[in-house]
Amino acid sequence: MVSPRSDSIPNEANCPVHLEILALLLRSDDATKQALIREIPGPTRARLAFFCYNRVHLRGLAFQIATLCDLSDLRVIAGAKGDLLYTQATEQGLFEDGASRRHKGVTLARTARG
């Protein structure tokens, strides 16, 4: 059974803000980004957090937006998923920018030795 709230979670076609605002958020420094996010009304901000969360390349922005959301707005938009997003966004150090992470490389030479 599908939850009635699942229809309110933004999908591919429905960005809750103008694309110009989304582009500005992506290009802005952290202080400007936070100021812009705070100007977005609470329920719209929560929808934007989920819109970004559903796109892997925007997930960092989703966490930044979610930390500036009221938990009640996130819950209204997505129920228990709102709790999950808020928890993930507020975990310290868990979701750092991908550029700061070091990934161990995979080499095929090791697997070729068999």
PDB file of C-alpha atoms in Angstrom:
ATOM      1  CA  MET A   1       0.000   0.000   0.000  1.00  0.00           C
ATOM      2  CA  VAL A   2       1.396   3.397  -0.963  1.00  0.00           C
ATOM      3  CA  SER A   3       1.413   6.158   1.599  1.00  0.00           C
ATOM      4  CA  PRO A   4      -0.618   9.246   0.620  1.00  0.00           C
ATOM      5  CA  ARG A   5       2.444  11.337   1.463  1.00  0.00           C
ATOM      6  CA  SER A   6       4.541   9.713  -1.257  1.00  0.00           C
ATOM      7  CA  ASP A   7       2.786  11.858  -3.869  1.00  0.00           C
ATOM      8  CA  SER A   8       3.933  15.033  -2.147  1.00  0.00           C
ATOM      9  CA  ILE A   9       7.623  14.119  -2.308  1.00  0.00           C
ATOM     10  CA  PRO A  10       9.039  16.044  -5.272  1.00  0.00           C
ATOM     11  CA  ASN A  11       9.881  13.939  -8.293  1.00  0.00           C
ATOM     12  CA  GLU A  12      11.963  14.473 -11.445  1.00  0.00           C
ATOM     13  CA  ALA A  13       9.681  17.053 -12.999  1.00  0.00           C
ATOM     14  CA  ASN A  14       8.747  19.099  -9.951  1.00  0.00           C
ATOM     15  CA  CYS A  15      11.526  21.231  -8.505  1.00  0.00           C
ATOM     16  CA  PRO A  16       9.845  23.197  -5.693  1.00  0.00           C
ATOM     17  CA  VAL A  17      11.838  26.377  -6.468  1.00  0.00           C
ATOM     18  CA  HIS A  18      12.728  28.138  -9.708  1.00  0.00           C
ATOM     19  CA  LEU A  19      15.686  26.506 -11.398  1.00  0.00           C
ATOM     20  CA  GLU A  20      17.530  29.838 -11.212  1.00  0.00           C
ATOM     21  CA  ILE A  21      17.388  29.656  -7.413  1.00  0.00           C
ATOM     22  CA  LEU A  22      18.641  26.070  -7.454  1.00  0.00           C
ATOM     23  CA  ALA A  23      21.512  27.083  -9.755  1.00  0.00           C
ATOM     24  CA  LEU A  24      22.361  29.994  -7.446  1.00  0.00           C
ATOM     25  CA  LEU A  25      22.426  27.655  -4.457  1.00  0.00           C
ATOM     26  CA  LEU A  26      24.825  25.361  -6.279  1.00  0.00           C
ATOM     27  CA  ARG A  27      27.197  28.198  -7.177  1.00  0.00           C
ATOM     28  CA  SER A  28      27.148  30.115  -3.875  1.00  0.00           C
ATOM     29  CA  ASP A  29      29.578  30.047  -0.982  1.00  0.00           C
ATOM     30  CA  ASP A  30      28.328  28.579   2.296  1.00  0.00           C
ATOM     31  CA  ALA A  31      27.291  31.867   3.920  1.00  0.00           C
ATOM     32  CA  THR A  32      25.317  33.020   0.882  1.00  0.00           C
ATOM     33  CA  LYS A  33      23.812  29.551   0.461  1.00  0.00           C
ATOM     34  CA  GLN A  34      22.568  29.505   4.060  1.00  0.00           C
ATOM     35  CA  ALA A  35      21.045  32.981   3.692  1.00  0.00           C
ATOM     36  CA  LEU A  36      19.262  31.935   0.493  1.00  0.00           C
ATOM     37  CA  ILE A  37      17.971  28.719   2.055  1.00  0.00           C
ATOM     38  CA  ARG A  38      16.584  30.615   5.055  1.00  0.00           C
ATOM     39  CA  GLU A  39      14.594  32.884   2.707  1.00  0.00           C
ATOM     40  CA  ILE A  40      12.686  29.872   1.325  1.00  0.00           C
ATOM     41  CA  PRO A  41       9.439  29.194   3.242  1.00  0.00           C
ATOM     42  CA  GLY A  42       9.603  26.160   5.573  1.00  0.00           C
ATOM     43  CA  PRO A  43       7.411  23.681   3.669  1.00  0.00           C
ATOM     44  CA  THR A  44       9.034  24.588   0.341  1.00  0.00           C
ATOM     45  CA  ARG A  45      12.464  24.256   1.943  1.00  0.00           C
ATOM     46  CA  ALA A  46      11.570  20.730   3.120  1.00  0.00           C
ATOM     47  CA  ARG A  47      10.354  19.783  -0.372  1.00  0.00           C
ATOM     48  CA  LEU A  48      13.586  21.167  -1.839  1.00  0.00           C
ATOM     49  CA  ALA A  49      15.630  19.082   0.615  1.00  0.00           C
ATOM     50  CA  PHE A  50      13.899  15.919  -0.630  1.00  0.00           C
ATOM     51  CA  PHE A  51      14.128  17.015  -4.252  1.00  0.00           C
ATOM     52  CA  CYS A  52      17.905  17.324  -3.846  1.00  0.00           C
ATOM     53  CA  TYR A  53      18.220  14.173  -1.734  1.00  0.00           C
ATOM     54  CA  ASN A  54      16.691  12.100  -4.513  1.00  0.00           C
ATOM     55  CA  ARG A  55      19.552  13.157  -6.817  1.00  0.00           C
ATOM     56  CA  VAL A  56      22.920  11.777  -5.773  1.00  0.00           C
ATOM     57  CA  HIS A  57      24.835  14.723  -7.232  1.00  0.00           C
ATOM     58  CA  LEU A  58      22.735  17.125  -5.098  1.00  0.00           C
ATOM     59  CA  ARG A  59      22.784  15.116  -1.882  1.00  0.00           C
ATOM     60  CA  GLY A  60      25.302  17.397  -0.148  1.00  0.00           C
ATOM     61  CA  LEU A  61      23.019  20.355  -0.835  1.00  0.00           C
ATOM     62  CA  ALA A  62      20.074  18.313   0.452  1.00  0.00           C
ATOM     63  CA  PHE A  63      21.833  17.824   3.785  1.00  0.00           C
ATOM     64  CA  GLN A  64      22.652  21.529   4.032  1.00  0.00           C
ATOM     65  CA  ILE A  65      19.014  22.403   3.367  1.00  0.00           C
ATOM     66  CA  ALA A  66      17.688  19.751   5.759  1.00  0.00           C
ATOM     67  CA  THR A  67      19.772  21.101   8.645  1.00  0.00           C
ATOM     68  CA  LEU A  68      17.966  24.419   8.180  1.00  0.00           C
ATOM     69  CA  CYS A  69      14.508  22.793   8.085  1.00  0.00           C
ATOM     70  CA  ASP A  70      12.133  22.291  10.954  1.00  0.00           C
ATOM     71  CA  LEU A  71      11.782  18.589  11.646  1.00  0.00           C
ATOM     72  CA  SER A  72       7.995  19.044  11.626  1.00  0.00           C
ATOM     73  CA  ASP A  73       8.113  20.335   8.015  1.00  0.00           C
ATOM     74  CA  LEU A  74      10.195  17.348   6.943  1.00  0.00           C
ATOM     75  CA  ARG A  75       7.728  15.007   8.669  1.00  0.00           C
ATOM     76  CA  VAL A  76       4.731  16.625   6.978  1.00  0.00           C
ATOM     77  CA  ILE A  77       6.356  16.207   3.563  1.00  0.00           C
ATOM     78  CA  ALA A  78       7.602  12.620   3.954  1.00  0.00           C
ATOM     79  CA  GLY A  79       6.671  11.105   7.301  1.00  0.00           C
ATOM     80  CA  ALA A  80       9.372   8.822   8.728  1.00  0.00           C
ATOM     81  CA  LYS A  81      11.624   9.627   5.776  1.00  0.00           C
ATOM     82  CA  GLY A  82      11.703  13.184   7.132  1.00  0.00           C
ATOM     83  CA  ASP A  83      13.182  11.874  10.376  1.00  0.00           C
ATOM     84  CA  LEU A  84      15.738   9.863   8.424  1.00  0.00           C
ATOM     85  CA  LEU A  85      16.832  12.823   6.294  1.00  0.00           C
ATOM     86  CA  TYR A  86      17.108  15.089   9.332  1.00  0.00           C
ATOM     87  CA  THR A  87      19.165  12.496  11.224  1.00  0.00           C
ATOM     88  CA  GLN A  88      21.496  11.944   8.281  1.00  0.00           C
ATOM     89  CA  ALA A  89      21.920  15.670   7.739  1.00  0.00           C
ATOM     90  CA  THR A  90      22.746  16.390  11.362  1.00  0.00           C
ATOM     91  CA  GLU A  91      25.236  13.551  11.890  1.00  0.00           C
ATOM     92  CA  GLN A  92      28.573  15.312  12.380  1.00  0.00           C
ATOM     93  CA  GLY A  93      31.258  14.388   9.895  1.00  0.00           C
ATOM     94  CA  LEU A  94      29.249  11.551   8.413  1.00  0.00           C
ATOM     95  CA  PHE A  95      28.392  13.323   5.163  1.00  0.00           C
ATOM     96  CA  GLU A  96      31.368  15.358   4.100  1.00  0.00           C
ATOM     97  CA  ASP A  97      31.924  16.810   0.674  1.00  0.00           C
ATOM     98  CA  GLY A  98      32.985  14.066  -1.751  1.00  0.00           C
ATOM     99  CA  ALA A  99      36.099  16.026  -2.745  1.00  0.00           C
ATOM    100  CA  SER A 100      37.519  15.719   0.762  1.00  0.00           C
ATOM    101  CA  ARG A 101      37.210  11.926   0.893  1.00  0.00           C
ATOM    102  CA  ARG A 102      40.053   9.674  -0.147  1.00  0.00           C
ATOM    103  CA  HIS A 103      39.065   6.548  -2.002  1.00  0.00           C
ATOM    104  CA  LYS A 104      41.256   3.503  -2.179  1.00  0.00           C
ATOM    105  CA  GLY A 105      41.940   2.721  -5.797  1.00  0.00           C
ATOM    106  CA  VAL A 106      41.068  -0.571  -7.415  1.00  0.00           C
ATOM    107  CA  THR A 107      43.699  -2.239  -9.506  1.00  0.00           C
ATOM    108  CA  LEU A 108      43.117  -4.988 -11.981  1.00  0.00           C
ATOM    109  CA  ALA A 109      46.676  -6.241 -11.696  1.00  0.00           C
ATOM    110  CA  ARG A 110      45.980  -7.829  -8.312  1.00  0.00           C
ATOM    111  CA  THR A 111      42.974  -9.716  -9.605  1.00  0.00           C
ATOM    112  CA  ALA A 112      44.804 -10.866 -12.737  1.00  0.00           C
ATOM    113  CA  ARG A 113      47.363 -12.822 -10.696  1.00  0.00           C
ATOM    114  CA  GLY A 114      44.565 -15.115  -9.674  1.00  0.00           C
TER     115      GLY A 114
END
